[in-house]
Coordinates of C-alpha atoms in Angstrom, one line a residue:
M1 CA -0.2 -0.2 0.4
N2 CA 1.6 3.4 -1.1
E3 CA 1.7 6.1 1.5
A4 CA -1.1 8.2 -0.1
L5 CA -3.6 5.6 -0.3
A6 CA -2.7 4.7 3.8
N7 CA -3.2 7.9 4.7
L8 CA -6.9 8.1 2.6
I9 CA -7.3 5.0 4.9
A10 CA -6.5 7.4 7.8
A11 CA -8.5 10.3 6.4
A12 CA -11.3 7.9 5.8
V13 CA -11.8 6.4 9.5
A14 CA -10.9 9.5 11.1
F15 CA -13.9 10.6 9.6
V16 CA -16.8 8.0 10.4
G17 CA -15.1 7.7 13.6
T18 CA -15.1 11.3 14.5
H19 CA -18.7 11.8 13.6
F20 CA -19.7 8.4 15.3
A21 CA -17.7 9.1 18.3
L22 CA -19.0 12.3 19.2
S23 CA -22.8 11.2 18.4
H24 CA -22.8 8.6 21.0
P25 CA -20.7 8.4 23.3
L26 CA -18.7 11.5 24.1
R27 CA -21.6 13.8 23.2
G28 CA -23.5 14.3 26.6
T29 CA -19.4 15.1 27.9
V30 CA -18.9 17.1 26.0
V31 CA -22.3 19.5 25.8
R32 CA -21.7 19.5 29.9
T33 CA -17.9 21.2 29.5
V34 CA -18.3 23.5 26.5
G35 CA -23.0 23.7 26.3
D36 CA -25.2 22.6 23.0
K37 CA -23.8 25.3 21.2
G38 CA -20.3 24.5 22.1
F39 CA -20.6 21.0 21.1
Q40 CA -22.8 22.4 17.3
A41 CA -19.1 23.7 16.9
V42 CA -17.0 21.3 18.7
Y43 CA -19.3 19.0 16.3
S44 CA -19.0 21.1 13.1
L45 CA -15.0 21.6 13.1
V46 CA -13.9 18.0 14.0
A47 CA -16.2 16.9 11.0
L48 CA -15.5 19.8 8.4
G49 CA -11.8 19.2 9.6
T50 CA -11.5 15.9 8.8
F51 CA -13.8 15.7 5.4
A52 CA -11.6 18.6 4.0
W53 CA -8.5 16.0 4.8
M54 CA -10.7 13.1 3.3
A55 CA -10.7 15.0 0.1
M56 CA -7.2 16.2 -0.3
A57 CA -6.2 12.9 0.8
F58 CA -8.5 11.9 -2.3
R59 CA -6.6 13.7 -4.7
A60 CA -3.6 13.2 -3.6
V61 CA -4.1 9.5 -4.8
P62 CA -4.1 9.0 -8.8
P63 CA -7.1 9.1 -10.3
D64 CA -6.7 5.4 -13.0
T65 CA -4.8 3.2 -10.0
A66 CA -6.1 -0.7 -10.4
P67 CA -9.6 -0.9 -11.2
L68 CA -10.9 -3.9 -9.9
W69 CA -13.7 -4.0 -13.0
D70 CA -13.9 -1.9 -16.5
G71 CA -16.3 0.5 -14.9
T72 CA -16.4 2.0 -17.6
G73 CA -20.0 -0.3 -20.1
H74 CA -22.8 1.4 -20.6
A75 CA -24.9 -1.4 -18.5
I76 CA -22.7 -0.4 -15.4
W77 CA -23.4 2.6 -15.8
G78 CA -27.4 2.5 -16.7
L79 CA -27.1 0.3 -13.6
A80 CA -24.9 3.9 -12.0
T81 CA -27.9 6.1 -13.4
A82 CA -30.6 4.3 -12.5
L83 CA -29.0 3.5 -8.5
M84 CA -28.5 7.9 -8.6
L85 CA -32.1 8.4 -9.9
L86 CA -33.0 7.0 -7.0
S87 CA -30.8 8.8 -3.8
S88 CA -32.2 11.4 -5.6
V89 CA -35.0 11.2 -5.6
L90 CA -34.9 9.6 -1.6
L91 CA -32.3 12.1 -0.8
T92 CA -35.1 15.0 -1.6
G93 CA -38.0 13.4 -0.2
S94 CA -36.1 13.0 3.5
F95 CA -36.6 16.5 3.5
F96 CA -41.1 16.6 3.9
G97 CA -41.6 15.6 8.2
N98 CA -38.8 13.5 8.7
P99 CA -38.6 13.1 12.3
A100 CA -34.9 11.7 12.1
L101 CA -34.4 15.3 11.3
P102 CA -33.9 18.0 14.3
D103 CA -37.3 19.6 15.1
P104 CA -39.5 20.2 18.0
R105 CA -42.6 18.6 16.2
A106 CA -40.3 14.8 15.6
A107 CA -42.5 13.4 18.0
A108 CA -45.6 14.3 16.2
L109 CA -44.8 13.4 12.9
A110 CA -43.5 9.5 14.4
E111 CA -46.9 9.2 15.4
K112 CA -48.2 10.3 12.4
A113 CA -48.4 7.5 9.0
P114 CA -45.7 6.2 6.8
H115 CA -45.8 9.3 4.0
G116 CA -43.3 10.6 0.9
V117 CA -40.9 8.1 0.7
F118 CA -40.9 6.9 4.2
H119 CA -43.0 4.3 2.4
V120 CA -39.9 2.9 1.2
T121 CA -37.6 3.3 4.6
R122 CA -37.8 5.2 7.3
H123 CA -33.9 6.6 6.1
P124 CA -33.5 7.4 3.5
M125 CA -30.8 10.9 3.3
M126 CA -29.0 7.6 4.9
W127 CA -30.0 4.9 2.1
A128 CA -29.3 7.7 -0.5
F129 CA -25.7 8.7 0.0
A130 CA -25.2 4.8 0.6
L131 CA -27.0 3.8 -3.0
W132 CA -24.8 7.2 -3.9
S133 CA -21.3 5.0 -2.6
V134 CA -22.6 2.0 -4.4
A135 CA -23.1 3.8 -8.2
H136 CA -19.8 5.3 -8.3
V137 CA -17.9 2.0 -6.7
L138 CA -19.9 0.6 -9.8
V139 CA -18.7 2.8 -12.5
S140 CA -15.1 3.7 -10.8
P141 CA -13.8 0.1 -9.0
T142 CA -10.6 2.2 -7.6
P143 CA -9.0 1.7 -4.5
R144 CA -8.8 5.7 -3.6
V145 CA -13.3 5.5 -4.7
I146 CA -13.5 2.4 -2.6
V147 CA -12.1 3.5 0.1
L148 CA -13.7 7.1 -0.2
A149 CA -17.5 5.6 -0.5
L150 CA -16.9 2.8 1.8
A151 CA -16.7 5.3 4.6
M152 CA -20.1 7.1 3.4
A153 CA -21.7 3.7 3.7
V154 CA -20.9 3.0 6.4
L155 CA -21.7 6.9 8.1
A156 CA -24.6 6.4 6.8
L157 CA -26.1 2.7 7.4
V158 CA -24.4 1.9 11.0
G159 CA -24.8 5.7 11.5
S160 CA -28.6 5.3 11.0
H161 CA -29.1 2.2 12.9
M162 CA -27.0 3.4 15.8
Q163 CA -29.8 6.5 15.6
D164 CA -32.5 4.2 16.3
R165 CA -30.8 3.5 19.0
K166 CA -31.1 7.3 20.4
K167 CA -34.4 7.5 19.0
E168 CA -35.3 5.0 21.1
A169 CA -34.0 6.4 23.9
A170 CA -35.3 9.8 23.4
M171 CA -38.6 9.6 22.1
G172 CA -39.5 6.1 23.4
A173 CA -42.7 5.3 22.0
A174 CA -43.3 8.0 19.3
W175 CA -40.1 6.2 17.7
Q176 CA -40.6 3.0 18.6
G177 CA -44.0 3.0 16.7
W178 CA -42.3 5.3 13.9
E179 CA -40.0 1.6 13.8
A180 CA -43.2 -0.2 13.5
R181 CA -45.0 1.2 10.8
T182 CA -41.3 1.7 8.1
S183 CA -39.2 -0.4 7.3
F184 CA -34.6 0.5 8.3
W185 CA -34.1 -1.8 4.6
P186 CA -35.5 0.0 1.8
R187 CA -39.1 -1.5 -0.3
L188 CA -39.0 -0.6 -4.1
G189 CA -42.5 -1.2 -3.6
G190 CA -42.9 2.6 -1.7
L191 CA -41.6 4.5 -4.5
A192 CA -45.1 4.0 -6.1
K193 CA -47.0 5.4 -3.1
A194 CA -43.9 8.1 -2.3
G195 CA -46.3 11.1 -4.2
A196 CA -45.2 13.5 -7.2
L197 CA -43.3 15.8 -5.0
P198 CA -40.2 13.8 -4.0
W199 CA -40.2 12.7 -7.5
I200 CA -40.2 15.4 -9.2
G201 CA -37.2 17.1 -7.2
G202 CA -35.8 14.1 -7.3
I203 CA -35.6 14.2 -10.7
V204 CA -34.4 17.7 -10.4
L205 CA -31.4 16.9 -8.6
W206 CA -30.4 14.2 -10.8
L207 CA -30.5 16.0 -13.7
L208 CA -28.4 18.9 -12.0
G209 CA -26.1 16.7 -10.1
S210 CA -24.8 14.8 -13.1
W211 CA -24.9 17.7 -15.6
A212 CA -22.5 19.7 -12.7
H213 CA -20.8 16.6 -13.0
V214 CA -18.2 16.4 -15.8
W215 CA -17.5 19.7 -14.1
L216 CA -16.8 18.7 -11.0
A217 CA -15.3 15.3 -11.4
Y218 CA -13.9 16.2 -14.8
V219 CA -16.4 13.2 -15.8
P220 CA -20.2 12.9 -17.9
A221 CA -22.2 11.6 -15.9
G222 CA -26.3 10.4 -16.0
L223 CA -28.0 11.4 -19.6
W224 CA -24.8 13.6 -19.6
R225 CA -23.1 10.1 -20.8
W226 CA -25.3 9.4 -23.2
I227 CA -26.2 12.8 -25.3
G228 CA -23.3 15.4 -24.4

């Protein structure tokens, strides 16, 4: 393993590890020491610092180093494009009535029947990040992309599992009822019940994001790969 890849792995571990540590075992201690606003400041600074480290380490690893398979074919790009569309729909829908987000109405939202993308999963934002990770590994299975994508997927899926435990303790019966009415694992049949708004917003986000991809990553993505 070369030094650049080792640095990326260290940065990814730091990024994910500090998120988990500050969100769970260390949160109470830090809040008691510096208060709620101080905790938010510490959390934000650590998150930004470790993310910046990971981004710089990612750029330092050669982009074409030893891909595990050929990710340039139309079929694999078609699958990745479909996953990114689904990710965009879930991400957009996650902002509408999500009891997992910081909101004084969270308990009341959790007591409602599932709506929108919550027919698919109670963690649509986290699954959006996980699907993003899978899509990028499919088309670019290089060591640096695998490390970055794995970090994001672990943060999203392990983090959402830990969030369930934290919400159970904080919200009690309200969150337990929400868990009983929703699924951790995605149910794709729920997409038919998601409603128009997540789909419209998701398609717009998907089109804009894939259009911008060529300027941000120098690789045409989504429909632009075929019509650009």
